[in-house]
């Protein structure tokens, strides 16, 4: 500010008035000060000004590298945060960098609240974090933790997918489990319940997996190896998420298995990648934008009113039928 004042030939106090857009400077002086500031590359330090007032007005977002649905959520977080007057700071969990480290980095940068996308941290840690700062968990619900939750009705989404497959005549429907991934336990329970409801309890099969392409690839190799030993392929597979479904599709199609003629495949999330494949992926859509908006509003509401108790938003998913699901193949006589 002193540099701008000297070059513009005005006092530092007048420069401060101009940058704060306060009355006390003529239009000509304002234009000269702003022109000089632009010439020398000066920008007001809004972060420092907010911290001087005891606020950073910054929301920290912890996400996992390579989780495509997280990028969809982040794309929805930015505009809602900006609309409410908040900045966003990202911190990634990745191989060699734990969620806890990513979260603590956000707090170290003075984020007022943290939004956790699909956290895998221990419930005790999340509860302790919720005691320290305003915390919102997206896609994962942890009972009794002092944290806001935003997630879809996992069971309803799986029921829609299973009803769709059964209506197409499928009986041998396999589920690739998402391991410890967010929503996996609920999806697994809903799959088993749907198989029982449709009288297919004897055909229940859950294959351990994860929310990764590698999990789908490994499952595809397993099913193909079983086929070579005489066990028929399932007629349909409900994958733990879209990434897993894509790995499975890649392995099956490379082996000459036609989807959906031979095997139908259904994912979960409706991430942006599901639209980019040569054959569109049938999947359960979670509304990423709506989930992001709820998460931001929950965080901001509790920052503006510290007396608010944590809340929970459960959003309805919707089955999106595309090209990877079709009628069950005829069983051999």
Short mmCIF file of C-alpha atoms in Angstrom, two decimals, residues 3-162:
data_model
loop_
_atom_site.label_atom_id
_atom_site.label_comp_id
_atom_site.label_asym_id
_atom_site.label_seq_id
_atom_site.Cartn_x
_atom_site.Cartn_y
_atom_site.Cartn_z
CA UNK A 3 4.31 1.64 -2.75
CA UNK A 4 0.96 2.42 -4.37
CA UNK A 5 0.59 5.60 -2.32
CA UNK A 6 4.07 6.83 -3.24
CA UNK A 7 3.68 6.19 -6.96
CA UNK A 8 0.14 7.63 -7.06
CA UNK A 9 1.17 10.70 -5.05
CA UNK A 10 -1.43 10.21 -2.32
CA UNK A 11 -1.41 9.15 1.31
CA UNK A 12 -1.51 5.52 2.40
CA UNK A 13 -4.77 6.25 4.23
CA UNK A 14 -6.32 7.38 0.93
CA UNK A 15 -5.16 4.17 -0.75
CA UNK A 16 -6.85 2.22 2.05
CA UNK A 17 -10.08 4.16 1.49
CA UNK A 18 -10.00 3.33 -2.23
CA UNK A 19 -9.40 -0.38 -1.67
CA UNK A 20 -12.14 -0.57 0.94
CA UNK A 21 -14.45 1.29 -1.46
CA UNK A 22 -15.24 3.85 1.22
CA UNK A 23 -16.23 7.50 0.62
CA UNK A 24 -13.50 10.15 0.86
CA UNK A 25 -11.71 9.93 -2.51
CA UNK A 26 -12.64 11.56 -5.81
CA UNK A 27 -13.36 9.45 -8.86
CA UNK A 28 -10.16 10.69 -10.49
CA UNK A 29 -8.09 9.68 -7.44
CA UNK A 30 -9.77 6.26 -7.32
CA UNK A 31 -8.97 5.58 -10.95
CA UNK A 32 -5.34 6.71 -10.50
CA UNK A 33 -4.82 4.55 -7.40
CA UNK A 34 -6.37 1.48 -9.04
CA UNK A 35 -4.33 2.03 -12.22
CA UNK A 36 -1.08 2.26 -10.23
CA UNK A 37 -2.01 -0.85 -8.21
CA UNK A 38 -2.59 -2.74 -11.43
CA UNK A 39 0.71 -1.55 -12.90
CA UNK A 40 2.79 -2.76 -9.97
CA UNK A 41 0.75 -5.95 -9.47
CA UNK A 42 -0.67 -5.11 -6.04
CA UNK A 43 -3.69 -7.03 -4.78
CA UNK A 44 -5.38 -6.48 -1.41
CA UNK A 45 -4.82 -9.44 0.92
CA UNK A 46 -8.44 -10.37 1.62
CA UNK A 47 -7.39 -13.42 3.66
CA UNK A 48 -5.32 -11.27 6.02
CA UNK A 49 -8.16 -8.79 6.36
CA UNK A 50 -10.62 -11.54 7.25
CA UNK A 51 -8.24 -13.11 9.75
CA UNK A 52 -7.84 -9.73 11.42
CA UNK A 53 -11.58 -9.92 12.02
CA UNK A 54 -11.29 -13.45 13.38
CA UNK A 55 -12.76 -15.12 10.26
CA UNK A 56 -11.29 -16.84 7.22
CA UNK A 57 -14.62 -17.52 5.46
CA UNK A 58 -13.01 -20.58 3.93
CA UNK A 59 -14.47 -24.08 3.69
CA UNK A 60 -12.01 -26.95 3.54
CA UNK A 61 -12.86 -29.94 1.35
CA UNK A 62 -11.16 -33.32 1.79
CA UNK A 63 -11.44 -35.61 -1.23
CA UNK A 64 -9.82 -38.78 -2.53
CA UNK A 65 -7.63 -38.74 -5.61
CA UNK A 66 -9.02 -40.75 -8.56
CA UNK A 67 -12.58 -40.89 -7.18
CA UNK A 68 -14.43 -39.46 -10.16
CA UNK A 69 -17.63 -38.83 -8.20
CA UNK A 70 -15.66 -36.58 -5.83
CA UNK A 71 -14.75 -34.30 -8.75
CA UNK A 72 -18.46 -34.03 -9.57
CA UNK A 73 -19.16 -33.05 -5.95
CA UNK A 74 -16.36 -30.46 -5.94
CA UNK A 75 -17.76 -28.91 -9.11
CA UNK A 76 -21.02 -28.36 -7.20
CA UNK A 77 -19.37 -27.09 -4.02
CA UNK A 78 -17.58 -24.11 -5.58
CA UNK A 79 -20.58 -22.15 -6.92
CA UNK A 80 -22.67 -22.67 -3.79
CA UNK A 81 -19.80 -21.59 -1.52
CA UNK A 82 -19.18 -18.52 -3.67
CA UNK A 83 -22.88 -17.65 -3.61
CA UNK A 84 -22.77 -17.67 0.20
CA UNK A 85 -19.57 -15.61 0.36
CA UNK A 86 -17.08 -18.37 1.16
CA UNK A 87 -13.85 -19.54 -0.45
CA UNK A 88 -12.95 -23.22 -0.89
CA UNK A 89 -9.66 -24.94 -0.13
CA UNK A 90 -9.02 -28.52 -1.29
CA UNK A 91 -6.86 -31.18 0.33
CA UNK A 92 -6.49 -34.69 -1.12
CA UNK A 93 -6.11 -38.08 0.49
CA UNK A 94 -3.94 -40.32 -1.67
CA UNK A 95 -1.56 -43.24 -1.48
CA UNK A 96 0.91 -42.30 1.25
CA UNK A 97 -1.24 -39.40 2.50
CA UNK A 98 -3.94 -40.31 4.98
CA UNK A 99 -7.33 -38.68 5.34
CA UNK A 100 -6.34 -37.43 8.77
CA UNK A 101 -3.29 -35.67 7.33
CA UNK A 102 -5.39 -34.12 4.56
CA UNK A 103 -7.96 -32.90 7.09
CA UNK A 104 -5.41 -31.51 9.54
CA UNK A 105 -3.80 -29.59 6.67
CA UNK A 106 -7.12 -27.85 6.05
CA UNK A 107 -7.42 -26.88 9.70
CA UNK A 108 -3.81 -25.67 9.64
CA UNK A 109 -4.80 -23.27 6.86
CA UNK A 110 -7.54 -21.83 9.08
CA UNK A 111 -10.55 -23.34 7.32
CA UNK A 112 -13.63 -22.58 9.40
CA UNK A 113 -15.39 -25.83 8.50
CA UNK A 114 -14.50 -29.05 6.72
CA UNK A 115 -16.54 -31.00 4.17
CA UNK A 116 -15.40 -34.61 3.89
CA UNK A 117 -16.18 -36.45 0.65
CA UNK A 118 -16.64 -40.16 1.29
CA UNK A 119 -14.47 -40.27 4.44
CA UNK A 120 -13.06 -43.62 5.50
CA UNK A 121 -11.70 -42.40 8.86
CA UNK A 122 -12.57 -44.12 12.12
CA UNK A 123 -15.89 -43.03 13.71
CA UNK A 124 -14.09 -41.92 16.87
CA UNK A 125 -11.86 -39.57 14.87
CA UNK A 126 -14.84 -38.10 13.00
CA UNK A 127 -16.70 -37.51 16.27
CA UNK A 128 -13.64 -35.83 17.80
CA UNK A 129 -13.24 -33.72 14.65
CA UNK A 130 -16.88 -32.69 14.88
CA UNK A 131 -16.26 -31.51 18.44
CA UNK A 132 -13.36 -29.33 17.24
CA UNK A 133 -14.88 -27.75 14.15
CA UNK A 134 -17.98 -27.74 11.98
CA UNK A 135 -17.80 -30.96 9.96
CA UNK A 136 -19.96 -32.33 7.15
CA UNK A 137 -19.65 -35.90 5.87
CA UNK A 138 -20.85 -36.55 2.32
CA UNK A 139 -21.82 -40.09 1.21
CA UNK A 140 -21.03 -41.68 4.55
CA UNK A 141 -23.17 -41.73 7.68
CA UNK A 142 -21.56 -42.37 11.07
CA UNK A 143 -24.17 -42.78 13.83
CA UNK A 144 -23.68 -40.74 17.01
CA UNK A 145 -20.80 -38.64 15.61
CA UNK A 146 -21.27 -34.86 15.98
CA UNK A 147 -21.17 -34.36 12.24
CA UNK A 148 -23.65 -33.25 9.58
CA UNK A 149 -24.44 -35.94 7.02
CA UNK A 150 -25.44 -35.73 3.37
CA UNK A 151 -26.02 -38.98 1.52
CA UNK A 152 -28.39 -40.71 -0.86
CA UNK A 153 -30.90 -43.37 0.14
CA UNK A 154 -28.56 -46.23 -0.78
CA UNK A 155 -31.14 -48.96 -0.23
CA UNK A 156 -33.67 -47.27 -2.49
CA UNK A 157 -31.10 -46.94 -5.28
CA UNK A 158 -30.12 -50.60 -5.10
CA UNK A 159 -33.77 -51.68 -5.05
CA UNK A 160 -34.38 -49.72 -8.25
CA UNK A 161 -31.40 -51.38 -9.93
CA UNK A 162 -32.37 -54.87 -8.78
#
